[in-house]
Short mmCIF file of C-alpha atoms and ligand atoms in Angstrom, two decimals:
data_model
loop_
_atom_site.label_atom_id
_atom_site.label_comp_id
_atom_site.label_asym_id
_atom_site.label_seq_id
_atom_site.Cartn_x
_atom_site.Cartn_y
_atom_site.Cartn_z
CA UNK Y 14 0.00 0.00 0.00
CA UNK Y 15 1.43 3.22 -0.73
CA UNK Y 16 -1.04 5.72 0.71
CA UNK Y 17 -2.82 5.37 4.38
CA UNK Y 18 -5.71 4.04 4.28
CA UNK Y 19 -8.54 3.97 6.84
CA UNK Y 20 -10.46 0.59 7.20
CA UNK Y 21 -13.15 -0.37 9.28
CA UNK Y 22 -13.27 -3.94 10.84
CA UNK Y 23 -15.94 -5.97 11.21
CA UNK Y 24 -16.12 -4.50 15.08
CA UNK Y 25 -16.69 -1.53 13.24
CA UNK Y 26 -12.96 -0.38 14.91
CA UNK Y 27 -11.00 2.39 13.53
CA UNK Y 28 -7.82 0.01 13.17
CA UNK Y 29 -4.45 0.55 12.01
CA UNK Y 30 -2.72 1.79 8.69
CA UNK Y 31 -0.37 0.05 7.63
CA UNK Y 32 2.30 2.58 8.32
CA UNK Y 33 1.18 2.33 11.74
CA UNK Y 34 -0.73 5.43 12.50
CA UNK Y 35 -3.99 6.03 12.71
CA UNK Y 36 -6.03 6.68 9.52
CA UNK Y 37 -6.57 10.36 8.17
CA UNK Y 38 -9.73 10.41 7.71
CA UNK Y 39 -9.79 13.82 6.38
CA UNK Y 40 -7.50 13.16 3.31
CA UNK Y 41 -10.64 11.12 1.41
CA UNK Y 42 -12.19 13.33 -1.11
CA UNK Y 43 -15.92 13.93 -0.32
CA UNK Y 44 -18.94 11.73 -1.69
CA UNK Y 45 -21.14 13.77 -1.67
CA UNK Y 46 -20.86 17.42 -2.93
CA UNK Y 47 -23.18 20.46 -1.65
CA UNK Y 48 -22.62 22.56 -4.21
CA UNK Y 49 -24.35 20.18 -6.78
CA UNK Y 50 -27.74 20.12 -4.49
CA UNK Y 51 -27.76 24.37 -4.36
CA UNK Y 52 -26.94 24.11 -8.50
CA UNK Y 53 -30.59 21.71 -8.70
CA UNK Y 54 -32.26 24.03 -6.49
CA UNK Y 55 -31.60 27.32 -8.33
CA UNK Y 56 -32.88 25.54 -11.79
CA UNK Y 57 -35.96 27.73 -12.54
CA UNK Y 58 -39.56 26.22 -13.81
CA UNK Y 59 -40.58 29.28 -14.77
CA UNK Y 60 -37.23 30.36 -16.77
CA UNK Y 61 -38.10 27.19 -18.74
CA UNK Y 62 -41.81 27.70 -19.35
CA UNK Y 63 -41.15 31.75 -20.24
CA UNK Y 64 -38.67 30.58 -22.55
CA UNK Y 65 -40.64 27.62 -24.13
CA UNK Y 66 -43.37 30.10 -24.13
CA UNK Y 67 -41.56 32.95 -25.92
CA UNK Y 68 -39.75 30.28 -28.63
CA UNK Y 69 -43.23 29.05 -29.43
CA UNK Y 70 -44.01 32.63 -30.27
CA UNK Y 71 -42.22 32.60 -33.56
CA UNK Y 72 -45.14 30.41 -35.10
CA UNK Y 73 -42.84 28.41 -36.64
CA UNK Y 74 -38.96 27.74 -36.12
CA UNK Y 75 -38.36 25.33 -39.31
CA UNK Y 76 -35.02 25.77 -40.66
CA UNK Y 77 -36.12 26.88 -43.84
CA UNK Y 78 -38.97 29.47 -42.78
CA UNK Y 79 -38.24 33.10 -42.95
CA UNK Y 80 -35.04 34.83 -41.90
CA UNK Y 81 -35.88 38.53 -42.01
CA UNK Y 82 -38.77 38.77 -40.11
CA UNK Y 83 -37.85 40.30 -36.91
CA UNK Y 84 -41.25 38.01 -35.21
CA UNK Y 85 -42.04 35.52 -37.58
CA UNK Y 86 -39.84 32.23 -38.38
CA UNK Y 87 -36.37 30.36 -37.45
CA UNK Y 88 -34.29 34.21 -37.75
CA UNK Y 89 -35.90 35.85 -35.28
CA UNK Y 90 -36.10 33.14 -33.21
CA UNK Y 91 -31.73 32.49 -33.35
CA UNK Y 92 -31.45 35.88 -33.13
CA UNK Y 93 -33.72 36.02 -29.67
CA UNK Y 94 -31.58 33.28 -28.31
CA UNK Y 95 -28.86 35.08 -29.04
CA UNK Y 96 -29.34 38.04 -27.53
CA UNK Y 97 -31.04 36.15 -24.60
CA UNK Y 98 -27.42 34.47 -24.31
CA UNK Y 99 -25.99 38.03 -24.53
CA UNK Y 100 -28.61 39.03 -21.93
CA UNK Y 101 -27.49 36.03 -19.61
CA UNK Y 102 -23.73 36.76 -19.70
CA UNK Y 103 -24.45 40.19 -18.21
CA UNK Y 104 -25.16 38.48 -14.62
CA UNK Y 105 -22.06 35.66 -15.04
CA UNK Y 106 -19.35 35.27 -12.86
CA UNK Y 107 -17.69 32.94 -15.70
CA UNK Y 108 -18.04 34.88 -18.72
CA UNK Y 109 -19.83 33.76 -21.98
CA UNK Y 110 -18.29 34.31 -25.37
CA UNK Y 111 -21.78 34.17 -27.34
CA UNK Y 112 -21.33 33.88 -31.34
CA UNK Y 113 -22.98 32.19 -34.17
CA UNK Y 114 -21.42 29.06 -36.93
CA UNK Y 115 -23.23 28.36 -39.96
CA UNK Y 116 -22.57 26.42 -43.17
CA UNK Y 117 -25.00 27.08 -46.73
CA UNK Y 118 -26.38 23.04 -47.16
CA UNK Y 119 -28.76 21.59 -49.76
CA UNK Y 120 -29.47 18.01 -49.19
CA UNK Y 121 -32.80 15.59 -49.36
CA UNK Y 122 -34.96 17.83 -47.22
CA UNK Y 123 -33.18 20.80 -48.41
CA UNK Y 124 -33.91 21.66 -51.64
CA UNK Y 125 -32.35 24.72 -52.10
CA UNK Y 126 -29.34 25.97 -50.67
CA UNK Y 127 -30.23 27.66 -47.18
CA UNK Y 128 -28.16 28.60 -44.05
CA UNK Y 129 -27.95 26.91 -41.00
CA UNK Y 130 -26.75 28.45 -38.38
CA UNK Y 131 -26.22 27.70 -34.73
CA UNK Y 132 -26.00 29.91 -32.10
CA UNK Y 133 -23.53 28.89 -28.96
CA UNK Y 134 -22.15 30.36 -25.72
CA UNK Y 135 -18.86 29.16 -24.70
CA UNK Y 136 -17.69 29.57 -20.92
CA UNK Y 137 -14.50 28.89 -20.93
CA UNK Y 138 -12.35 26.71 -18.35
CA UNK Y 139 -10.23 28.54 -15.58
CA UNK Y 140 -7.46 25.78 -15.52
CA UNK Y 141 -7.96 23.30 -18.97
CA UNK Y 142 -9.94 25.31 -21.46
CA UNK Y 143 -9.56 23.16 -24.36
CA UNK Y 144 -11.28 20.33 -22.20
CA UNK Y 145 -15.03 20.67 -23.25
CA UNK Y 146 -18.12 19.21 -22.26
CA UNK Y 147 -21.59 20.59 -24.43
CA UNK Y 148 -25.17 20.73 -23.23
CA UNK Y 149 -27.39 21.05 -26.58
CA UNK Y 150 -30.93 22.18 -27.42
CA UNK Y 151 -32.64 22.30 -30.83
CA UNK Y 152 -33.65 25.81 -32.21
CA UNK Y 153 -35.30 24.11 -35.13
CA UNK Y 154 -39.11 22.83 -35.68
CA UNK Y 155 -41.54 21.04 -38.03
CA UNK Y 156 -45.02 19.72 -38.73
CA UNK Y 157 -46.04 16.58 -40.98
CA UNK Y 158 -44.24 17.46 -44.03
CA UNK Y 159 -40.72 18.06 -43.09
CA UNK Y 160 -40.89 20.59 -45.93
CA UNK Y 161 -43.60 23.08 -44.76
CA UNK Y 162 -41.66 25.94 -43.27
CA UNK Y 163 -44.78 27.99 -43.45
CA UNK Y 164 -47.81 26.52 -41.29
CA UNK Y 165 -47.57 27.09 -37.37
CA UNK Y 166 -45.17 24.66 -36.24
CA UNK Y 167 -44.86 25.59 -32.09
CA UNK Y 168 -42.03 22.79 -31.57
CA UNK Y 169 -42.93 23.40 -27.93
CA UNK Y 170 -41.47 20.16 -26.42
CA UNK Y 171 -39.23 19.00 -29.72
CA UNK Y 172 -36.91 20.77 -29.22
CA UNK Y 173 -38.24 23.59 -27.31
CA UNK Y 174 -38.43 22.01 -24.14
CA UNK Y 175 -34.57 21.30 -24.43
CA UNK Y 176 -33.50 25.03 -25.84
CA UNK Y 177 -34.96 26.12 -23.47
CA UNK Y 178 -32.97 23.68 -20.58
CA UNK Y 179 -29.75 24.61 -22.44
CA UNK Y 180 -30.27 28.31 -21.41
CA UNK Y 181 -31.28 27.93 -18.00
CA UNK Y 182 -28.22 25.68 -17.69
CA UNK Y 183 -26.67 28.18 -18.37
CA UNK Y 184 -28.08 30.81 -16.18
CA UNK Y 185 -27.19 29.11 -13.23
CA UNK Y 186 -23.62 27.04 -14.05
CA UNK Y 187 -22.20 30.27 -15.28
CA UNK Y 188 -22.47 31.80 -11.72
CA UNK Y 189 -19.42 29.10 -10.87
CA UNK Y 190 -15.81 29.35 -12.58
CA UNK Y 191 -14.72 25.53 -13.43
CA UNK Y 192 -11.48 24.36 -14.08
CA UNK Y 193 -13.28 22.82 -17.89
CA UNK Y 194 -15.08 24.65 -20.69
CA UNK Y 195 -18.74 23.99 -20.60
CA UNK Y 196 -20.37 24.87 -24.13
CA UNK Y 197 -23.90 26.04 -24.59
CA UNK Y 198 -25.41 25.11 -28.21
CA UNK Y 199 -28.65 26.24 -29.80
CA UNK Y 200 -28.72 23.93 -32.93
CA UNK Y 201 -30.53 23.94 -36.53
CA UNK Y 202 -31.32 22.08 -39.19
CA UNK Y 203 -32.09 19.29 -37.16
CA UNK Y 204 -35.10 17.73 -38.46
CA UNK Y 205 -33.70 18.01 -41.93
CA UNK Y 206 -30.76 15.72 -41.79
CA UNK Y 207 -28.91 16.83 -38.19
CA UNK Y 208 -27.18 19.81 -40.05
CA UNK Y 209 -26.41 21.44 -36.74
CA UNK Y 210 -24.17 19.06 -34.91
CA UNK Y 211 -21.95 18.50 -37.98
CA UNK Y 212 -21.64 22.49 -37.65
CA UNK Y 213 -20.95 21.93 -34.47
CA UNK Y 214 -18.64 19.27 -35.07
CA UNK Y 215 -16.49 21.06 -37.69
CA UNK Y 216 -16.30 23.97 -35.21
CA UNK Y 217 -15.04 22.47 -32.26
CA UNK Y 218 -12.26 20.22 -34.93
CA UNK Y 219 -10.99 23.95 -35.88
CA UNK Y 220 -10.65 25.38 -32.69
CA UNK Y 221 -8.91 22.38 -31.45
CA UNK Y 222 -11.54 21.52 -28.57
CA UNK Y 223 -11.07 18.30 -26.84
CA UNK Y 224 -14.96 17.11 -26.40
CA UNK Y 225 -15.20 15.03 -23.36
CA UNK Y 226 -18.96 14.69 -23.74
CA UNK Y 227 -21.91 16.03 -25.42
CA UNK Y 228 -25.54 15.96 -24.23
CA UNK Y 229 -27.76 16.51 -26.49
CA UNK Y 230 -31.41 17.50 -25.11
CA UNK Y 231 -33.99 16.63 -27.26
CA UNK Y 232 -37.77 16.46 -26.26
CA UNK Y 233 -37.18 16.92 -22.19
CA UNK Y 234 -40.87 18.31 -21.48
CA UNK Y 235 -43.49 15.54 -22.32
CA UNK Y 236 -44.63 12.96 -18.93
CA UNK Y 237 -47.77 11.61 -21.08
CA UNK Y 238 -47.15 8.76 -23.42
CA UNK Y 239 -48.75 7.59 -26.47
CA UNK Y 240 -49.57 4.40 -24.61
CA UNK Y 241 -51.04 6.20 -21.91
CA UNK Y 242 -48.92 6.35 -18.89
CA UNK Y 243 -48.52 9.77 -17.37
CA UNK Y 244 -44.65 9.57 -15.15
CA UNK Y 245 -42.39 12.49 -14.42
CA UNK Y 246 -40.43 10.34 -12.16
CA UNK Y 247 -37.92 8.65 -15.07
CA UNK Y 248 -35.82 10.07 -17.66
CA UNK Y 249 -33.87 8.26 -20.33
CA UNK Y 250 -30.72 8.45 -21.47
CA UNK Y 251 -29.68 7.08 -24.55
CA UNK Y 252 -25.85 5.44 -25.24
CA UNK Y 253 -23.80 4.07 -28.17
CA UNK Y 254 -22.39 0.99 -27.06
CA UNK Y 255 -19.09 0.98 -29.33
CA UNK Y 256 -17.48 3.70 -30.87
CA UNK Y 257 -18.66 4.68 -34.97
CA UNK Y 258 -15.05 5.29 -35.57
CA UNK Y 259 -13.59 1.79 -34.05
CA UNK Y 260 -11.19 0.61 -36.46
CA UNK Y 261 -10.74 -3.10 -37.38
CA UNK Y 262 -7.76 -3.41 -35.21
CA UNK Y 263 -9.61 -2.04 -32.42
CA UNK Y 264 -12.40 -4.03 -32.66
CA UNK Y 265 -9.81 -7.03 -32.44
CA UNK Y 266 -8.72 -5.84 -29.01
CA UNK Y 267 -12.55 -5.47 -28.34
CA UNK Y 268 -12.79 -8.57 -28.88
CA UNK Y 269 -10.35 -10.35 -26.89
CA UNK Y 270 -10.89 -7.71 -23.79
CA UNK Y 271 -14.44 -6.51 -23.63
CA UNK Y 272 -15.60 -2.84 -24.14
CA UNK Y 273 -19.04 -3.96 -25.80
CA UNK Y 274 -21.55 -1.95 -23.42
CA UNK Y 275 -18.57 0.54 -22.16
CA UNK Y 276 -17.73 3.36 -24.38
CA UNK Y 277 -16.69 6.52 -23.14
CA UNK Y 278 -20.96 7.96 -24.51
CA UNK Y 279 -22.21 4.60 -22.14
CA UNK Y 280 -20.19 5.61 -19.49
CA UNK Y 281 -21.24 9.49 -19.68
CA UNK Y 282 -24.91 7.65 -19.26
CA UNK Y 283 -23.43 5.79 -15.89
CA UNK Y 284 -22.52 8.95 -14.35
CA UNK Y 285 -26.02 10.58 -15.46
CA UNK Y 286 -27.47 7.69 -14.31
CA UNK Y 287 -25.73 7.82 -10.65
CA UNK Y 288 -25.87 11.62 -10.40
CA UNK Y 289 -29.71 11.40 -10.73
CA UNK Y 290 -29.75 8.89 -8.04
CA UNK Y 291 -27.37 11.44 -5.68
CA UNK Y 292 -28.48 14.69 -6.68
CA UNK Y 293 -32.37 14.70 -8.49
CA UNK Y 294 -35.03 14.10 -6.30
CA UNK Y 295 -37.77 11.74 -7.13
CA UNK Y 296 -35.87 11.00 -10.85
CA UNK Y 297 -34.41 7.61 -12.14
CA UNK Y 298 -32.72 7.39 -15.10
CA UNK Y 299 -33.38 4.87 -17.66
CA UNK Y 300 -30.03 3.92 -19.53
CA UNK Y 301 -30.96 2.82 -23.37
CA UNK Y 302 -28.16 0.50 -24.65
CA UNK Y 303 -28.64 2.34 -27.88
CA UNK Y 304 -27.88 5.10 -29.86
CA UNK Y 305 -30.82 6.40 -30.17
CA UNK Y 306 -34.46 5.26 -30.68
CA UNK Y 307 -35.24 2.25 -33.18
CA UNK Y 308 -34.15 3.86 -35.88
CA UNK Y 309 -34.65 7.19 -35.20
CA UNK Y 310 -31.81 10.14 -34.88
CA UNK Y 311 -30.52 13.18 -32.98
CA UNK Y 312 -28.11 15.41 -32.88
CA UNK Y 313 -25.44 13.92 -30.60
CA UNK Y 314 -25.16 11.60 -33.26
CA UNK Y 315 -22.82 13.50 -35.77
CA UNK Y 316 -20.69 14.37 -32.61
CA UNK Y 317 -20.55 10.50 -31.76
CA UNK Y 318 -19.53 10.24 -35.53
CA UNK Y 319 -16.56 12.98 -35.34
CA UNK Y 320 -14.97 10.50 -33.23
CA UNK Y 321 -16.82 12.35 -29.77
CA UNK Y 322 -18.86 10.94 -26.55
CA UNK Y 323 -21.84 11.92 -26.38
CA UNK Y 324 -25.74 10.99 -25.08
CA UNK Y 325 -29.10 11.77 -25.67
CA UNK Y 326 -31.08 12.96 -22.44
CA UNK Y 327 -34.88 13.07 -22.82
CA UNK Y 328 -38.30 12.13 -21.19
CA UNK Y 329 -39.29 8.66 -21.27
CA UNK Y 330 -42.72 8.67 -22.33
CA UNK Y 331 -43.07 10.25 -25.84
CA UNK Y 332 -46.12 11.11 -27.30
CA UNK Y 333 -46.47 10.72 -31.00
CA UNK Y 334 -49.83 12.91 -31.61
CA UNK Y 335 -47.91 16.04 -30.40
CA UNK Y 336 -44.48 15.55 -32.63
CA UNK Y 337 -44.15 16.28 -36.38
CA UNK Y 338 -47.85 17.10 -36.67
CA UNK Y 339 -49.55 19.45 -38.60
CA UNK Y 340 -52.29 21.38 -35.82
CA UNK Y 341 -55.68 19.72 -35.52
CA UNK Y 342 -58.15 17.99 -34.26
CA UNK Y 343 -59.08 14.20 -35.69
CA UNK Y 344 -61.68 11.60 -34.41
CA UNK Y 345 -61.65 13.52 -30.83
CA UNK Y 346 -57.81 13.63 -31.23
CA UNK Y 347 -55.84 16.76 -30.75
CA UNK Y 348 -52.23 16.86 -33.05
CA UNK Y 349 -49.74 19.20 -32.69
CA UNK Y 350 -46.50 20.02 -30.45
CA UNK Y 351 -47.88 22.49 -28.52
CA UNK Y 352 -47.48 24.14 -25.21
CA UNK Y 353 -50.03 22.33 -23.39
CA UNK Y 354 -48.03 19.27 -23.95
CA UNK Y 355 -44.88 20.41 -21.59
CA UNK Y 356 -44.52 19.60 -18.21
CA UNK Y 357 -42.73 22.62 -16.88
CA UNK Y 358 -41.61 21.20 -13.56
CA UNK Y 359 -40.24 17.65 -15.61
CA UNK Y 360 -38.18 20.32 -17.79
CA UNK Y 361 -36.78 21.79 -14.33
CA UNK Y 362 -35.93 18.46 -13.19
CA UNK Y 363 -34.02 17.22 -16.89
CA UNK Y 364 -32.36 20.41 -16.87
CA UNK Y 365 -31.01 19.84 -13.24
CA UNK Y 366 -29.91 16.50 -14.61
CA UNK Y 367 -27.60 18.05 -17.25
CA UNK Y 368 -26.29 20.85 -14.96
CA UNK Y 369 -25.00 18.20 -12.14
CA UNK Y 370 -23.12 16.16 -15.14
CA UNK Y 371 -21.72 19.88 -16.67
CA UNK Y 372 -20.55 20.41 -12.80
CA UNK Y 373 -19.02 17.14 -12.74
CA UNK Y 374 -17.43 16.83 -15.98
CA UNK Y 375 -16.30 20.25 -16.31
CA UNK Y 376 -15.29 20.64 -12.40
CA UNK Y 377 -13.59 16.81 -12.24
CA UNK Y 378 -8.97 17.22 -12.92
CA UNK Y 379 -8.28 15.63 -16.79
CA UNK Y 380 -9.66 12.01 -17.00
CA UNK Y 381 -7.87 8.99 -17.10
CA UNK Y 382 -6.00 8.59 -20.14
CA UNK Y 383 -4.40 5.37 -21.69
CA UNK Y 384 -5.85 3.22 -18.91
CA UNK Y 385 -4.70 -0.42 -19.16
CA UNK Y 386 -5.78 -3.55 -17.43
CA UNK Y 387 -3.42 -6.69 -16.93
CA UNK Y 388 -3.40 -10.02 -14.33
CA UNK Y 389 -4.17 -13.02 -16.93
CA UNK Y 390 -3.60 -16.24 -15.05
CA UNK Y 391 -2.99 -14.15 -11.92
CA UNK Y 392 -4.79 -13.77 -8.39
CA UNK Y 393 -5.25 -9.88 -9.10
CA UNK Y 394 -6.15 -7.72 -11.08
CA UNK Y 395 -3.68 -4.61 -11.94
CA UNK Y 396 -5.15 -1.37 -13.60
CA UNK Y 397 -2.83 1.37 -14.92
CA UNK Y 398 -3.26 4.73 -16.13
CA UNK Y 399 -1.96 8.22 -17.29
CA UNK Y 400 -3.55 11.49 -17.13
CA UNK Y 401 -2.62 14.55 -19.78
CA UNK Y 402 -1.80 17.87 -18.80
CA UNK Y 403 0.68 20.25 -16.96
CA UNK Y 404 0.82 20.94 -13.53
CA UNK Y 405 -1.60 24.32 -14.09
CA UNK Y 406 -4.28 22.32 -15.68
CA UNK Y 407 -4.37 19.29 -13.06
CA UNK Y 408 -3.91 21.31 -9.93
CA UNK Y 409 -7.47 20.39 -8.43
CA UNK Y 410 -6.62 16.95 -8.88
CA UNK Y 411 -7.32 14.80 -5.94
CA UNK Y 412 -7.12 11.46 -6.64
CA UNK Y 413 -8.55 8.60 -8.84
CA UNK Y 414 -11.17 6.13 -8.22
CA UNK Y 415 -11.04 2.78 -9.34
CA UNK Y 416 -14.03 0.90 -10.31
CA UNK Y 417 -15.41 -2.58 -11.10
CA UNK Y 418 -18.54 -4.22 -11.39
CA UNK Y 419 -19.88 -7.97 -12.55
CA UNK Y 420 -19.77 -8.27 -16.31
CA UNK Y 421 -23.83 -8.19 -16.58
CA UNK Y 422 -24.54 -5.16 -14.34
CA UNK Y 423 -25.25 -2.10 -15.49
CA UNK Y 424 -23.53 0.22 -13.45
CA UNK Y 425 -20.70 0.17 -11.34
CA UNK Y 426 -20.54 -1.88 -8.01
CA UNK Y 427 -17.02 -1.16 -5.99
CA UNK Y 428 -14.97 1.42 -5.63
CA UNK Y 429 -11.74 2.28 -4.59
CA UNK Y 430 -9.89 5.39 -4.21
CA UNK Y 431 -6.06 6.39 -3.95
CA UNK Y 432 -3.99 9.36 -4.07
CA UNK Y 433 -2.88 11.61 -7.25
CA UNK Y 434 0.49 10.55 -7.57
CA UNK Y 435 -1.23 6.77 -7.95
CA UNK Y 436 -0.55 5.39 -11.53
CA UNK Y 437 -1.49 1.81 -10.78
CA UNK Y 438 -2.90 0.00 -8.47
CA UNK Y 439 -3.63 -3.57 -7.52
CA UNK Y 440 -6.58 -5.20 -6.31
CA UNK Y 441 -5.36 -8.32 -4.58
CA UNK Y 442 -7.89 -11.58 -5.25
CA UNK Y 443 -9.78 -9.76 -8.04
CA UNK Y 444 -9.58 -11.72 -10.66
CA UNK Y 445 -10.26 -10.24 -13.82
CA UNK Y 446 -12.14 -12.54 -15.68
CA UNK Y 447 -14.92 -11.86 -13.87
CA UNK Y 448 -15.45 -8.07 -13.64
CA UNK Y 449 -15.16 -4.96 -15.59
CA UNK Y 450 -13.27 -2.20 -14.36
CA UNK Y 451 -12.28 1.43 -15.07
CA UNK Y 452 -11.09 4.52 -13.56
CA UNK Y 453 -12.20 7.69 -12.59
CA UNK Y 454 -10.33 11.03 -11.58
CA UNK Y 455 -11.27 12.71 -8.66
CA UNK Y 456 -10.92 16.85 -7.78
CA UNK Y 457 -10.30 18.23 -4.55
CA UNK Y 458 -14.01 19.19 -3.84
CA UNK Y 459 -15.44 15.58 -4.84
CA UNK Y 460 -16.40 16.09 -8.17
CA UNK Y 461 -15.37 13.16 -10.68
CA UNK Y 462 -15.21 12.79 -14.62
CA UNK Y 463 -17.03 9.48 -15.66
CA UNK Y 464 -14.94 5.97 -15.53
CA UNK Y 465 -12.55 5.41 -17.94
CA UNK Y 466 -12.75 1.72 -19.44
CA UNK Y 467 -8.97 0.42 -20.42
CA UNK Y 468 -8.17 0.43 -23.80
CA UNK Y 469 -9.60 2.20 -26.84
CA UNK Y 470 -12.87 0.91 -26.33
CA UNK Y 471 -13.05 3.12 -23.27
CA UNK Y 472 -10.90 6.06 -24.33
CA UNK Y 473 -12.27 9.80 -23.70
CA UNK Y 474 -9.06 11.47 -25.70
CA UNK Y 475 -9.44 10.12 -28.75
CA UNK Y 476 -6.82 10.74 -30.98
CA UNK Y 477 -8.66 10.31 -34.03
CA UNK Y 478 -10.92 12.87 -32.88
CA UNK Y 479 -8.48 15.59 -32.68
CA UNK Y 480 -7.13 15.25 -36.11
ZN1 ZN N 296 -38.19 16.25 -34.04
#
């Protein structure tokens, strides 16, 4: 053992170190961090519902409606969020650099060439800046014909509900200065052909950002389902269980090592997952071993396919009468996304979701890099690591936290944490057949990045990302 360690016997007796002294208690990081709970409490309801309220107000937000109306169409409506990003800077204590990206696209639902343009707010990281995590919100809406940018098309809950989050994420992370960059993105040109994130994507590949995780908010307002169950209690979160980019060779190691159900997007969803459990009262989190829904897209997806993590938070219970439909009334049947279809409060509680995982990812030191697992035909397993940076960008660094859990569980089980200058560690009579494992850096105040699984199955700093 090279660090002091406290352990508690069976007795439940403070015993011994085994340097001899007694255990300091006081160099463990914490568990539980208070900051998180006063971050879910100052998440606003009512910020969210004035916001759905006033996107709605643009009749219709499709990505090819009008641009120069200053009330009428997807323009005025990136140009409110804009300024309403402007507007929120004003009453930061970690500054927003608000701007807009675009690319001119023509594609199947895009007849003619039209700009897309997203509209982001970038608070940028005190101690590793080019570390970012992104929370993302659609600005973009439609009816039944994805081409019909002129009939009222509210979008209320897709994706107003999760514009809306985005901001008020905003509002109350950028009252804290973290050591990470935490991104804010309004995106477009979603519903015809997820023209946004690749915007997005070729942005962040230019400026060089290294995206640790993206969570993309789409539809985070609805708690009655098509098949009739009303629940604002669950949320799901939706996963890619192996990278798009894993090469042939990788897939090999795969193979021979694991890393099916633990990329670094499936273990973005364990910490979502977990940080619900600590920090969101009266929410559990659903993790979808998936992509996305059967067959169906969103815009974390062209981020997963720059080589990126990234999830899809939304409600669980969606209901198909109120998305992609034209306004009316059928058989006794009301169609349409409108605002009458958004639970307010269930927004407020989604949103709190993301802003505990921003905290965490963008307040945990650099994560585990290059992790490797050995102890074939061995007693024990033996987990090794590396973490990037200088001394600057991994001075809240605290420890690491090594986990492992049965091969069919879901999340992690055990855990076990050593000091910062740690770059391996044994766990004697663990033998690693039978478990996954990972690791997990830990900051000063408690907060943590996700776990790390070993090898490039598991890898957050993708290389091929960055190129
Ligand atoms: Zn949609």
């Amino acid at each position: 053992m090279k660090f002091k360690q406290s352990v508690f016997t069976a007795a439940g007796i403070l015993a011994l170190s085994a340097s001899g002294t007694l255990a300091d208690d006081h160099l463990d990081p914490p568990t539980e961090v208070q900051r998180l709970h006063t971050m879910v409490a100052e998440v606003s309801a009512g910020r969210i519902e004035a916001d759905i309220r006033k996107l709605v107000s643009f009749g219709t937000r499709h990505s090819l409606s009008d641009t120069k109306s200053e009330t009428r169409g997807i323009g005025a409506a990136r140009r409110w969020i804009e300024a309403e990003f402007k507007r929120i800077n004003e009453g930061c204590t970690a500054k927003l650099e608000v701007y807009t990206i675009s690319d001119t696209v023509t594609g199947r639902r895009v007849p003619e060439p039209t700009e897309i343009v997203d509209v982001i707010a970038v608070q940028r990281g005190i101690l590793d800046p080019d570390r970012v995590v992104i929370m993302s919100g659609d600005i973009d809406s439609r009816v039944s014909d994805p081409l019909n940018f002129t009939d009222d098309s509210p979008g209320a809950n897709d994706n107003a509900s999760g514009m809306a989050g985005t901001m008020e994420a905003a509002r109350v992370l950028c009252q804290t200065k973290f050591p990470g960059t935490i991104v804010y993105a309004g995106l477009s040109g979603e519903e015809q052909g997820l023209y946004g994130g690749r915007i997005l994507a070729d942005h962040a590949k230019e400026k060089g950002w290294r995206i640790m995780g993206v969570l993309n908010n789409d539809m985070i307002g609805n708690i009655e389902g098509i098949n009739g169950v009303v629940d604002n209690t669950t949320a799901r979160v939706f996963s890619e269980g192996t990278r798009d980019n894993e090469t042939a060779e990788e897939a090999r190691i795969r193979r021979f090592s694991g890393g099916e159900v633990d990329s670094p997007s499936r273990n973005i969803a364990r910490l979502v997952d977990r940080l619900a459990d600590d920090y969101i009262p009266n929410l559990d989190v659903m993790m979808i071993y998936r992509l996305d829904r059967f067959s169906r897209g969103g815009h974390h997806r062209p981020l997963n396919e720059a080589g990126w993590p990234g999830v899809r938070i939304m409600e669980t219970n969606e209901n198909y009468n109120r998305q992609h439909q034209d306004l009316r009334t059928e058989n006794g049947i009301k169609y349409g996304d409108v605002i009458e279809g958004v639970n307010f409060d269930y927004a407020r509680k989604l949103t709190a979701l993301n802003v505990v995982t921003l905290a965490s990812m963008a307040g945990a030191p650099p994560f585990p890099a290059d992790v490797k697992l050995s102890g074939a035909v061995q007693p024990s397993t033996t987990i090794s690591w590396d973490i990037r940076g200088d001394e600057k960008e991994r001075a809240n660094l605290k420890g690491f936290r090594i986990y492992w859990r049965l091969t069919t569980d879901a999340q992690w089980q055990w855990s076990h944490f050593v000091p910062a200058d740690t770059r391996t560690h044994t766990l004697e009579n663990v033998v690693v057949d039978n478990y996954f494992f990972g690791v997990a850096s830990v900051a000063n105040d408690g907060l943590e990045s996700p776990v790390v699984f070993p090898g490039p199955m598991g890898a957050f700093d993708s290389v091929k990302a960055a190129e």
